[in-house]
Amino acid sequence: MADIQSKIKQVGLTQVYSSKDPTVDIVFVHGLNGHPYSTWASKSGNNVFWPVDLLPEILESKRVRLLTYGYNAGVHAFTDGTSNDRIHHHAETLASSLAANRSLRECLERPIIFVCHSLGGLVVKRALIQCENVTSEKIEHLRSIYVSTYGILFLGTPHNGSDVAKWGLLLQNICSAVLPKRFIETSPHLIGALRTNNETLQNINSLFAEMMGRFHIYFFHETRSTDVKGTRELIVDENSAAPYVEGVERMGIEADHSTMCKFDSENAPGYEAVAEALLRYSRDAPEIISHRWLEEKNTRAIKRKAKAQEIFDGAFGGADVSIGRSMPDLRTAGTTQLLPSSSASSITLRDYEIEEPSDSYSMNRNF
């Protein structure tokens, strides 16, 4: 286990397991004050790191690759002031790192499943929002993260709440659960920062709600309270961690906020549900994502064809010029020669000639 722990990078992606010729990538993203190893490792004496020690046996029949993602998850990354930039930065780095990792291995179209703990879910949401909004052909590889994502498991991630003060209290409680008590006591300015101006977090959830129907999602919520300043309470309660949403699975895990993502054996509360969801998602994802990529490629080709047509229309002053249609041979038109004699007698943008999407892959198909 020490070898695994020393291998995992604190910042960035680390591949911790891979079967031969994997067909699915599963990415683990920790939350506030978390770590790509310790967040997923049990605190008991056997120190089980379940993504490596338990999960591969369950997923043995599937070809998967498991990765952890680490980032500077200090409390200020989720408070206001510079928080807007920091959450955006973490999300942007996650998307860029994952796209680069997959591009180097020529697997940009491989399905992705995210496993997120706590506020790490907000980083994943923000990354998907950014990738979905990519329109430039120059950075289409980033959009691949959005197209390839099949499922997301959220463990203790807050998903709703419109009251800014309540957001502040929630963040304060999360800090109390994951940070040393002495840190909270010696940082009085932190409380004020947490209680105000957290619209960034609300906006992320609002924007993600518009696209979440695209993904297979499982909400997990804690059922054991945490000691917060002498009183015991749920850090992220059921209403926030697992709201009722049509088509979304939900379940409680008999653990507190910090330990709900740490499984020391296959008998640990919640482990079988998490493992079964990952097994099911890994089984179903390749076919669905392959269909989405067919749609994506057709959509991109149609856009490029339209763009090329627009360029040609402008270049020829609105003349009747369409892509794939032969131009008149100007060398025999009885006028001044406009094309060199070596030129072809037609102008055809063959790079943009495509077939329209077949009915079986209609753009309106809902996957």
CSV table of N, CA and C in Angstrom, one decimal, residues 205-367:
chain,number,residue,atom,x,y,z
A,205,ASN,N,-24.3,24.9,-9.7
A,205,ASN,CA,-25.4,24.0,-9.6
A,205,ASN,C,-26.5,24.3,-10.6
A,206,SER,N,-26.8,25.6,-10.7
A,206,SER,CA,-27.9,26.0,-11.6
A,206,SER,C,-27.6,25.7,-13.0
A,207,LEU,N,-26.4,25.9,-13.5
A,207,LEU,CA,-26.0,25.7,-14.9
A,207,LEU,C,-25.9,24.2,-15.1
A,208,PHE,N,-25.4,23.4,-14.1
A,208,PHE,CA,-25.3,22.0,-14.3
A,208,PHE,C,-26.7,21.3,-14.4
A,209,ALA,N,-27.7,21.9,-13.7
A,209,ALA,CA,-29.0,21.3,-13.7
A,209,ALA,C,-29.6,21.2,-15.1
A,210,GLU,N,-29.2,22.1,-16.0
A,210,GLU,CA,-29.7,22.2,-17.3
A,210,GLU,C,-29.1,21.0,-18.2
A,211,MET,N,-28.0,20.4,-17.8
A,211,MET,CA,-27.4,19.4,-18.6
A,211,MET,C,-27.4,18.0,-17.9
A,212,MET,N,-27.9,17.9,-16.6
A,212,MET,CA,-27.7,16.7,-15.9
A,212,MET,C,-28.5,15.5,-16.4
A,213,GLY,N,-29.6,15.8,-17.2
A,213,GLY,CA,-30.3,14.7,-17.7
A,213,GLY,C,-29.6,13.9,-18.7
A,214,ARG,N,-28.5,14.4,-19.2
A,214,ARG,CA,-27.6,13.7,-20.2
A,214,ARG,C,-26.8,12.6,-19.5
A,215,PHE,N,-26.6,12.7,-18.2
A,215,PHE,CA,-25.7,11.8,-17.5
A,215,PHE,C,-26.5,10.8,-16.7
A,216,HIS,N,-25.9,9.6,-16.4
A,216,HIS,CA,-26.4,8.7,-15.4
A,216,HIS,C,-25.8,9.2,-14.0
A,217,ILE,N,-26.6,9.5,-13.1
A,217,ILE,CA,-26.2,10.1,-11.8
A,217,ILE,C,-26.7,9.3,-10.6
A,218,TYR,N,-25.8,9.2,-9.6
A,218,TYR,CA,-26.2,8.5,-8.4
A,218,TYR,C,-25.8,9.5,-7.2
A,219,PHE,N,-26.8,9.9,-6.4
A,219,PHE,CA,-26.6,10.7,-5.3
A,219,PHE,C,-26.4,9.9,-4.0
A,220,PHE,N,-25.3,10.1,-3.3
A,220,PHE,CA,-25.2,9.4,-2.0
A,220,PHE,C,-25.1,10.4,-0.9
A,221,HIS,N,-25.8,10.2,0.2
A,221,HIS,CA,-25.8,11.2,1.3
A,221,HIS,C,-25.4,10.5,2.6
A,222,GLU,N,-24.8,11.2,3.5
A,222,GLU,CA,-24.4,10.7,4.8
A,222,GLU,C,-25.6,10.5,5.7
A,223,THR,N,-25.6,9.5,6.6
A,223,THR,CA,-26.7,9.4,7.6
A,223,THR,C,-26.2,9.5,9.0
A,224,ARG,N,-24.9,9.6,9.2
A,224,ARG,CA,-24.3,9.8,10.5
A,224,ARG,C,-23.9,11.3,10.7
A,225,SER,N,-24.1,11.8,11.9
A,225,SER,CA,-23.8,13.2,12.1
A,225,SER,C,-22.3,13.3,12.5
A,226,THR,N,-21.8,14.6,12.4
A,226,THR,CA,-20.4,14.9,12.8
A,226,THR,C,-20.4,15.9,13.9
A,227,ASP,N,-19.4,15.8,14.8
A,227,ASP,CA,-19.3,16.7,15.9
A,227,ASP,C,-18.8,18.0,15.4
A,228,VAL,N,-19.7,19.0,15.5
A,228,VAL,CA,-19.4,20.4,15.1
A,228,VAL,C,-19.6,21.3,16.2
A,229,LYS,N,-18.4,21.8,16.8
A,229,LYS,CA,-18.5,22.7,17.9
A,229,LYS,C,-19.3,22.2,19.1
A,230,GLY,N,-19.1,21.0,19.4
A,230,GLY,CA,-19.8,20.4,20.5
A,230,GLY,C,-21.2,19.9,20.3
A,231,THR,N,-21.7,20.1,19.1
A,231,THR,CA,-23.0,19.5,18.7
A,231,THR,C,-22.9,18.6,17.5
A,232,ARG,N,-23.7,17.6,17.4
A,232,ARG,CA,-23.6,16.7,16.3
A,232,ARG,C,-24.7,17.0,15.2
A,233,GLU,N,-24.3,17.1,14.0
A,233,GLU,CA,-25.2,17.4,12.9
A,233,GLU,C,-24.7,16.8,11.6
A,234,LEU,N,-25.6,16.7,10.7
A,234,LEU,CA,-25.2,16.2,9.3
A,234,LEU,C,-24.6,17.4,8.6
A,235,ILE,N,-23.4,17.2,8.0
A,235,ILE,CA,-22.7,18.2,7.3
A,235,ILE,C,-23.5,18.7,6.0
A,236,VAL,N,-23.8,17.7,5.2
A,236,VAL,CA,-24.6,17.9,4.0
A,236,VAL,C,-25.8,17.0,4.1
A,237,ASP,N,-26.9,17.6,4.4
A,237,ASP,CA,-28.1,16.8,4.7
A,237,ASP,C,-28.7,16.2,3.5
A,238,GLU,N,-29.6,15.3,3.7
A,238,GLU,CA,-30.2,14.5,2.6
A,238,GLU,C,-30.8,15.4,1.5
A,239,ASN,N,-31.5,16.5,1.9
A,239,ASN,CA,-32.2,17.3,1.0
A,239,ASN,C,-31.2,18.0,0.0
A,240,SER,N,-30.0,18.3,0.5
A,240,SER,CA,-29.0,18.9,-0.4
A,240,SER,C,-28.1,17.9,-1.1
A,241,ALA,N,-27.7,16.8,-0.5
A,241,ALA,CA,-26.9,15.8,-1.1
A,241,ALA,C,-27.6,14.9,-2.0
A,242,ALA,N,-28.9,14.7,-1.8
A,242,ALA,CA,-29.6,13.7,-2.6
A,242,ALA,C,-31.1,14.2,-2.9
A,243,PRO,N,-31.2,15.3,-3.5
A,243,PRO,CA,-32.6,15.8,-3.8
A,243,PRO,C,-33.3,14.8,-4.8
A,244,TYR,N,-34.6,14.8,-4.7
A,244,TYR,CA,-35.3,13.9,-5.6
A,244,TYR,C,-35.3,14.5,-7.0
A,245,VAL,N,-34.7,13.8,-8.0
A,245,VAL,CA,-34.7,14.3,-9.4
A,245,VAL,C,-35.0,13.1,-10.2
A,246,GLU,N,-35.9,13.3,-11.2
A,246,GLU,CA,-36.4,12.2,-12.0
A,246,GLU,C,-35.2,11.5,-12.7
A,247,GLY,N,-35.1,10.2,-12.7
A,247,GLY,CA,-34.0,9.5,-13.4
A,247,GLY,C,-32.7,9.4,-12.6
A,248,VAL,N,-32.7,10.0,-11.4
A,248,VAL,CA,-31.4,10.0,-10.6
A,248,VAL,C,-31.6,9.0,-9.4
A,249,GLU,N,-30.6,8.1,-9.3
A,249,GLU,CA,-30.6,7.2,-8.2
A,249,GLU,C,-30.1,7.9,-6.9
A,250,ARG,N,-30.5,7.5,-5.7
A,250,ARG,CA,-30.1,8.1,-4.5
A,250,ARG,C,-30.1,7.0,-3.4
A,251,MET,N,-29.2,7.3,-2.4
A,251,MET,CA,-29.0,6.3,-1.3
A,251,MET,C,-28.3,6.9,-0.2
A,252,GLY,N,-28.6,6.5,1.0
A,252,GLY,CA,-27.8,6.9,2.2
A,252,GLY,C,-26.7,6.0,2.5
A,253,ILE,N,-25.6,6.5,3.0
A,253,ILE,CA,-24.5,5.6,3.5
A,253,ILE,C,-24.3,5.8,5.0
A,254,GLU,N,-24.3,4.7,5.7
A,254,GLU,CA,-24.2,4.8,7.1
A,254,GLU,C,-22.8,5.2,7.6
A,255,ALA,N,-22.5,6.4,7.4
A,255,ALA,CA,-21.2,7.0,7.7
A,255,ALA,C,-21.4,8.5,7.8
A,256,ASP,N,-20.4,9.2,8.4
A,256,ASP,CA,-20.4,10.6,8.4
A,256,ASP,C,-19.8,11.2,7.2
A,257,HIS,N,-19.7,12.5,7.1
A,257,HIS,CA,-19.3,13.2,5.9
A,257,HIS,C,-17.9,12.8,5.4
A,258,SER,N,-17.0,12.7,6.3
A,258,SER,CA,-15.6,12.4,6.0
A,258,SER,C,-15.3,10.9,5.7
A,259,THR,N,-16.1,10.0,6.3
A,259,THR,CA,-15.8,8.6,6.1
A,259,THR,C,-16.7,7.9,5.1
A,260,MET,N,-17.7,8.6,4.6
A,260,MET,CA,-18.6,8.0,3.6
A,260,MET,C,-18.0,7.6,2.3
A,261,CYS,N,-16.8,8.1,2.1
A,261,CYS,CA,-16.0,7.7,0.9
A,261,CYS,C,-14.8,6.8,1.1
A,262,LYS,N,-14.8,6.3,2.4
A,262,LYS,CA,-13.7,5.4,2.8
A,262,LYS,C,-14.3,4.0,3.1
A,263,PHE,N,-13.9,3.0,2.3
A,263,PHE,CA,-14.4,1.6,2.5
A,263,PHE,C,-13.3,0.7,2.9
A,264,ASP,N,-13.3,0.1,4.1
A,264,ASP,CA,-12.2,-0.7,4.5
A,264,ASP,C,-12.4,-2.2,4.1
A,265,SER,N,-13.6,-2.6,3.6
A,265,SER,CA,-13.8,-3.9,3.1
A,265,SER,C,-15.1,-3.9,2.2
A,266,GLU,N,-15.3,-5.0,1.5
A,266,GLU,CA,-16.5,-5.1,0.7
A,266,GLU,C,-17.8,-5.1,1.5
A,267,ASN,N,-17.6,-5.3,2.8
A,267,ASN,CA,-18.8,-5.3,3.7
A,267,ASN,C,-19.1,-3.9,4.3
A,268,ALA,N,-18.3,-2.9,4.0
A,268,ALA,CA,-18.4,-1.6,4.5
A,268,ALA,C,-19.7,-1.0,4.0
A,269,PRO,N,-20.4,-0.2,4.8
A,269,PRO,CA,-21.7,0.4,4.4
A,269,PRO,C,-21.5,1.2,3.1
A,270,GLY,N,-22.4,1.0,2.2
A,270,GLY,CA,-22.3,1.7,0.9
A,270,GLY,C,-21.5,1.2,-0.2
A,271,TYR,N,-20.5,0.3,0.2
A,271,TYR,CA,-19.5,-0.1,-0.8
A,271,TYR,C,-20.2,-0.9,-2.0
A,272,GLU,N,-21.0,-1.8,-1.6
A,272,GLU,CA,-21.6,-2.6,-2.7
A,272,GLU,C,-22.5,-1.8,-3.7
A,273,ALA,N,-23.2,-0.8,-3.1
A,273,ALA,CA,-24.0,0.1,-4.0
A,273,ALA,C,-23.1,0.9,-4.9
A,274,VAL,N,-22.0,1.4,-4.4
A,274,VAL,CA,-21.0,2.2,-5.2
A,274,VAL,C,-20.4,1.3,-6.3
A,275,ALA,N,-19.9,0.1,-5.8
A,275,ALA,CA,-19.3,-0.8,-6.8
A,275,ALA,C,-20.2,-1.3,-7.8
A,276,GLU,N,-21.5,-1.6,-7.4
A,276,GLU,CA,-22.4,-2.1,-8.4
A,276,GLU,C,-22.8,-1.0,-9.5
A,277,ALA,N,-22.9,0.2,-9.0
A,277,ALA,CA,-23.1,1.3,-10.0
A,277,ALA,C,-22.0,1.5,-11.0
A,278,LEU,N,-20.7,1.4,-10.5
A,278,LEU,CA,-19.6,1.5,-11.3
A,278,LEU,C,-19.5,0.3,-12.3
A,279,LEU,N,-19.9,-0.9,-11.8
A,279,LEU,CA,-19.9,-2.0,-12.7
A,279,LEU,C,-21.0,-1.9,-13.8
A,280,ARG,N,-22.2,-1.4,-13.4
A,280,ARG,CA,-23.3,-1.2,-14.4
A,280,ARG,C,-22.9,-0.1,-15.4
A,281,TYR,N,-22.4,1.0,-14.9
A,281,TYR,CA,-22.0,2.1,-15.8
A,281,TYR,C,-20.9,1.7,-16.7
A,282,SER,N,-20.0,0.9,-16.2
A,282,SER,CA,-18.9,0.5,-17.1
A,282,SER,C,-19.4,-0.5,-18.2
A,283,ARG,N,-20.4,-1.2,-17.9
A,283,ARG,CA,-21.0,-2.2,-18.8
A,283,ARG,C,-21.7,-1.4,-19.9
A,284,ASP,N,-22.5,-0.4,-19.5
A,284,ASP,CA,-23.4,0.2,-20.5
A,284,ASP,C,-22.8,1.4,-21.2
A,285,ALA,N,-21.8,2.0,-20.7
A,285,ALA,CA,-21.2,3.2,-21.2
A,285,ALA,C,-20.7,3.1,-22.7
A,286,PRO,N,-19.9,2.1,-23.0
A,286,PRO,CA,-19.3,2.1,-24.3
A,286,PRO,C,-20.3,2.2,-25.5
A,287,GLU,N,-21.4,1.5,-25.5
A,287,GLU,CA,-22.3,1.6,-26.6
A,287,GLU,C,-23.0,3.0,-26.6
A,288,ILE,N,-23.4,3.5,-25.5
A,288,ILE,CA,-24.1,4.8,-25.5
A,288,ILE,C,-23.1,5.9,-25.9
A,289,ILE,N,-21.9,5.9,-25.4
A,289,ILE,CA,-20.9,7.0,-25.8
A,289,ILE,C,-20.5,6.9,-27.2
A,290,SER,N,-20.4,5.7,-27.8
A,290,SER,CA,-20.1,5.5,-29.2
A,290,SER,C,-21.2,6.2,-30.1
A,291,HIS,N,-22.5,6.1,-29.7
A,291,HIS,CA,-23.6,6.7,-30.4
A,291,HIS,C,-23.4,8.2,-30.3
A,292,ARG,N,-23.1,8.7,-29.1
A,292,ARG,CA,-23.0,10.2,-28.9
A,292,ARG,C,-21.8,10.7,-29.8
A,293,TRP,N,-20.8,10.0,-29.9
A,293,TRP,CA,-19.7,10.5,-30.7
A,293,TRP,C,-20.0,10.5,-32.2
A,294,LEU,N,-20.8,9.6,-32.7
A,294,LEU,CA,-21.3,9.6,-34.0
A,294,LEU,C,-22.1,10.9,-34.3
A,295,GLU,N,-23.0,11.2,-33.3
A,295,GLU,CA,-23.8,12.4,-33.4
A,295,GLU,C,-22.9,13.7,-33.4
A,296,GLU,N,-21.9,13.7,-32.4
A,296,GLU,CA,-21.0,14.8,-32.3
A,296,GLU,C,-20.2,15.0,-33.6
A,297,LYS,N,-19.7,14.0,-34.2
A,297,LYS,CA,-19.0,14.1,-35.4
A,297,LYS,C,-19.8,14.6,-36.6
A,298,ASN,N,-21.1,14.1,-36.7
A,298,ASN,CA,-22.0,14.6,-37.7
A,298,ASN,C,-22.3,16.1,-37.5
A,299,THR,N,-22.5,16.5,-36.2
A,299,THR,CA,-22.8,17.9,-35.9
A,299,THR,C,-21.6,18.8,-36.3
A,300,ARG,N,-20.4,18.4,-35.9
A,300,ARG,CA,-19.3,19.2,-36.3
A,300,ARG,C,-19.1,19.3,-37.8
A,301,ALA,N,-19.3,18.2,-38.5
A,301,ALA,CA,-19.2,18.3,-40.0
A,301,ALA,C,-20.2,19.2,-40.6
A,302,ILE,N,-21.4,19.1,-40.1
A,302,ILE,CA,-22.5,20.0,-40.6
A,302,ILE,C,-22.1,21.5,-40.4
A,303,LYS,N,-21.6,21.8,-39.2
A,303,LYS,CA,-21.2,23.2,-38.9
A,303,LYS,C,-20.1,23.6,-39.8
A,304,ARG,N,-19.1,22.7,-40.0
A,304,ARG,CA,-18.0,23.1,-40.9
A,304,ARG,C,-18.4,23.3,-42.3
A,305,LYS,N,-19.4,22.5,-42.8
A,305,LYS,CA,-19.9,22.7,-44.1
A,305,LYS,C,-20.6,24.0,-44.2
A,306,ALA,N,-21.4,24.3,-43.2
A,306,ALA,CA,-22.1,25.6,-43.2
A,306,ALA,C,-21.1,26.8,-43.2
A,307,LYS,N,-20.1,26.6,-42.4
A,307,LYS,CA,-19.1,27.7,-42.3
A,307,LYS,C,-18.4,27.9,-43.6
A,308,ALA,N,-18.0,26.8,-44.3
A,308,ALA,CA,-17.3,26.9,-45.6
A,308,ALA,C,-18.2,27.5,-46.6
A,309,GLN,N,-19.5,27.1,-46.6
A,309,GLN,CA,-20.5,27.7,-47.5
A,309,GLN,C,-20.6,29.2,-47.3
A,310,GLU,N,-20.6,29.7,-46.1
A,310,GLU,CA,-20.6,31.1,-45.7
A,310,GLU,C,-19.4,31.8,-46.3
A,311,ILE,N,-18.2,31.2,-46.1
A,311,ILE,CA,-17.0,31.8,-46.6
A,311,ILE,C,-17.0,31.9,-48.1
A,312,PHE,N,-17.5,30.9,-48.8
A,312,PHE,CA,-17.6,30.9,-50.3
A,312,PHE,C,-18.6,32.0,-50.8
A,313,ASP,N,-19.7,32.0,-50.1
A,313,ASP,CA,-20.7,33.0,-50.5
A,313,ASP,C,-20.1,34.4,-50.4
A,314,GLY,N,-19.4,34.7,-49.4
A,314,GLY,CA,-18.7,36.0,-49.2
A,314,GLY,C,-17.7,36.2,-50.2
A,315,ALA,N,-16.9,35.2,-50.5
A,315,ALA,CA,-15.8,35.3,-51.5
A,315,ALA,C,-16.2,35.6,-52.9
A,316,PHE,N,-17.4,35.1,-53.2
A,316,PHE,CA,-17.9,35.2,-54.6
A,316,PHE,C,-19.1,36.2,-54.7
A,317,GLY,N,-19.2,37.1,-53.7
A,317,GLY,CA,-20.1,38.2,-53.7
A,317,GLY,C,-21.5,37.8,-53.8
A,318,GLY,N,-21.9,36.7,-53.2
A,318,GLY,CA,-23.3,36.2,-53.2
A,318,GLY,C,-23.7,35.5,-54.5
A,319,ALA,N,-22.7,35.1,-55.3
A,319,ALA,CA,-23.0,34.4,-56.5
A,319,ALA,C,-23.5,33.0,-56.2
A,320,ASP,N,-24.1,32.3,-57.1
A,320,ASP,CA,-24.7,31.0,-56.8
A,320,ASP,C,-23.6,30.0,-56.8
A,321,VAL,N,-22.9,29.9,-55.7
A,321,VAL,CA,-21.8,29.0,-55.5
A,321,VAL,C,-22.1,28.1,-54.3
A,322,SER,N,-22.2,26.8,-54.5
A,322,SER,CA,-22.5,25.9,-53.3
A,322,SER,C,-21.4,24.9,-53.2
A,323,ILE,N,-21.2,24.4,-52.0
A,323,ILE,CA,-20.1,23.5,-51.8
A,323,ILE,C,-20.4,22.2,-52.5
A,324,GLY,N,-19.4,21.6,-53.2
A,324,GLY,CA,-19.6,20.4,-53.9
A,324,GLY,C,-20.1,20.6,-55.3
A,325,ARG,N,-20.5,21.8,-55.7
A,325,ARG,CA,-21.1,22.1,-57.1
A,325,ARG,C,-19.9,22.7,-58.0
A,326,SER,N,-19.8,22.2,-59.2
A,326,SER,CA,-18.7,22.6,-60.1
A,326,SER,C,-18.9,24.1,-60.5
A,327,MET,N,-17.8,24.8,-60.6
A,327,MET,CA,-17.8,26.2,-61.0
A,327,MET,C,-17.7,26.2,-62.6
A,328,PRO,N,-18.2,27.2,-63.3
A,328,PRO,CA,-18.1,27.3,-64.7
A,328,PRO,C,-16.6,27.4,-65.1
A,329,ASP,N,-16.2,26.8,-66.2
A,329,ASP,CA,-14.8,26.8,-66.7
A,329,ASP,C,-14.6,28.2,-67.3
A,330,LEU,N,-13.9,29.0,-66.5
A,330,LEU,CA,-13.7,30.4,-66.9
A,330,LEU,C,-12.6,30.5,-68.1
A,331,ARG,N,-11.9,29.4,-68.3
A,331,ARG,CA,-10.9,29.5,-69.4
A,331,ARG,C,-11.6,29.4,-70.8
A,332,THR,N,-12.8,29.0,-70.8
A,332,THR,CA,-13.5,28.8,-72.1
A,332,THR,C,-14.7,29.8,-72.2
A,333,ALA,N,-14.8,30.8,-71.3
A,333,ALA,CA,-16.0,31.6,-71.3
A,333,ALA,C,-15.9,32.8,-72.2
A,334,GLY,N,-14.8,32.9,-73.0
A,334,GLY,CA,-14.7,34.0,-73.9
A,334,GLY,C,-14.4,35.3,-73.3
A,335,THR,N,-13.9,35.3,-72.1
A,335,THR,CA,-13.6,36.6,-71.3
A,335,THR,C,-12.2,36.5,-70.8
A,336,THR,N,-11.7,37.5,-70.1
A,336,THR,CA,-10.4,37.5,-69.6
A,336,THR,C,-10.2,36.2,-68.7
A,337,GLN,N,-9.1,35.6,-68.8
A,337,GLN,CA,-8.9,34.3,-68.0
A,337,GLN,C,-8.6,34.7,-66.6
A,338,LEU,N,-9.5,34.1,-65.7
A,338,LEU,CA,-9.3,34.4,-64.3
A,338,LEU,C,-8.6,33.3,-63.5
A,339,LEU,N,-8.6,32.1,-64.1
A,339,LEU,CA,-7.9,31.0,-63.4
A,339,LEU,C,-6.7,30.6,-64.3
A,340,PRO,N,-5.6,30.2,-63.6
A,340,PRO,CA,-4.5,29.7,-64.4
A,340,PRO,C,-4.8,28.5,-65.1
A,341,SER,N,-4.2,28.3,-66.3
A,341,SER,CA,-4.5,27.1,-67.1
A,341,SER,C,-4.3,25.8,-66.4
A,342,SER,N,-3.5,25.7,-65.4
A,342,SER,CA,-3.3,24.5,-64.7
A,342,SER,C,-4.3,24.2,-63.7
A,343,SER,N,-5.3,25.1,-63.4
A,343,SER,CA,-6.3,24.9,-62.4
A,343,SER,C,-7.3,23.9,-62.9
A,344,ALA,N,-7.9,23.2,-61.9
A,344,ALA,CA,-9.0,22.3,-62.2
A,344,ALA,C,-10.2,23.2,-62.6
A,345,SER,N,-11.1,22.5,-63.4
A,345,SER,CA,-12.2,23.3,-63.9
A,345,SER,C,-13.4,23.4,-62.9
A,346,SER,N,-13.2,22.9,-61.7
A,346,SER,CA,-14.2,23.0,-60.7
A,346,SER,C,-13.6,23.3,-59.3
A,347,ILE,N,-14.3,23.9,-58.4
A,347,ILE,CA,-13.8,24.2,-57.1
A,347,ILE,C,-14.7,23.4,-56.1
A,348,THR,N,-14.1,22.4,-55.4
A,348,THR,CA,-14.9,21.5,-54.6
A,348,THR,C,-14.2,21.4,-53.2
A,349,LEU,N,-15.0,21.7,-52.2
A,349,LEU,CA,-14.4,21.6,-50.8
A,349,LEU,C,-14.7,20.2,-50.3
A,350,ARG,N,-14.0,19.2,-50.8
A,350,ARG,CA,-14.3,17.8,-50.5
A,350,ARG,C,-14.1,17.5,-49.0
A,351,ASP,N,-13.3,18.3,-48.3
A,351,ASP,CA,-13.1,18.0,-46.9
A,351,ASP,C,-14.4,18.2,-46.1
A,352,TYR,N,-15.4,18.9,-46.7
A,352,TYR,CA,-16.6,19.2,-46.0
A,352,TYR,C,-17.8,18.5,-46.6
A,353,GLU,N,-17.6,17.6,-47.5
A,353,GLU,CA,-18.7,16.8,-48.0
A,353,GLU,C,-19.0,15.6,-47.1
A,354,ILE,N,-20.1,15.6,-46.5
A,354,ILE,CA,-20.5,14.6,-45.6
A,354,ILE,C,-21.8,14.0,-45.9
A,355,GLU,N,-22.1,12.9,-45.2
A,355,GLU,CA,-23.5,12.4,-45.3
A,355,GLU,C,-24.3,13.0,-44.2
A,356,GLU,N,-25.5,13.3,-44.4
A,356,GLU,CA,-26.4,13.7,-43.3
A,356,GLU,C,-26.6,12.6,-42.3
A,357,PRO,N,-26.8,12.9,-41.0
A,357,PRO,CA,-27.0,11.9,-40.0
A,357,PRO,C,-28.2,11.0,-40.4
A,358,SER,N,-28.0,9.7,-40.2
A,358,SER,CA,-29.0,8.7,-40.5
A,358,SER,C,-30.1,8.8,-39.4
A,359,ASP,N,-31.3,8.3,-39.8
A,359,ASP,CA,-32.4,8.4,-38.8
A,359,ASP,C,-32.1,7.7,-37.5
A,360,SER,N,-31.2,6.7,-37.6
A,360,SER,CA,-30.9,5.9,-36.4
A,360,SER,C,-30.1,6.7,-35.4
A,361,TYR,N,-29.4,7.8,-35.9
A,361,TYR,CA,-28.6,8.6,-35.0
A,361,TYR,C,-29.2,10.0,-35.1
A,362,SER,N,-30.4,10.2,-35.0
A,362,SER,CA,-31.1,11.5,-35.0
A,362,SER,C,-30.5,12.4,-33.9
A,363,MET,N,-30.4,13.7,-34.3
A,363,MET,CA,-29.9,14.6,-33.3
A,363,MET,C,-30.8,14.8,-32.1
A,364,ASN,N,-32.0,14.4,-32.3
A,364,ASN,CA,-33.0,14.5,-31.2
A,364,ASN,C,-33.0,13.3,-30.3
A,365,ARG,N,-32.2,12.3,-30.7
A,365,ARG,CA,-32.2,11.1,-29.8
A,365,ARG,C,-31.7,11.4,-28.5
A,366,ASN,N,-32.4,10.9,-27.4
A,366,ASN,CA,-32.0,11.2,-26.0
A,366,ASN,C,-31.3,10.0,-25.4
A,367,PHE,N,-30.0,10.2,-25.2
A,367,PHE,CA,-29.2,9.2,-24.5
A,367,PHE,C,-28.9,9.6,-23.1
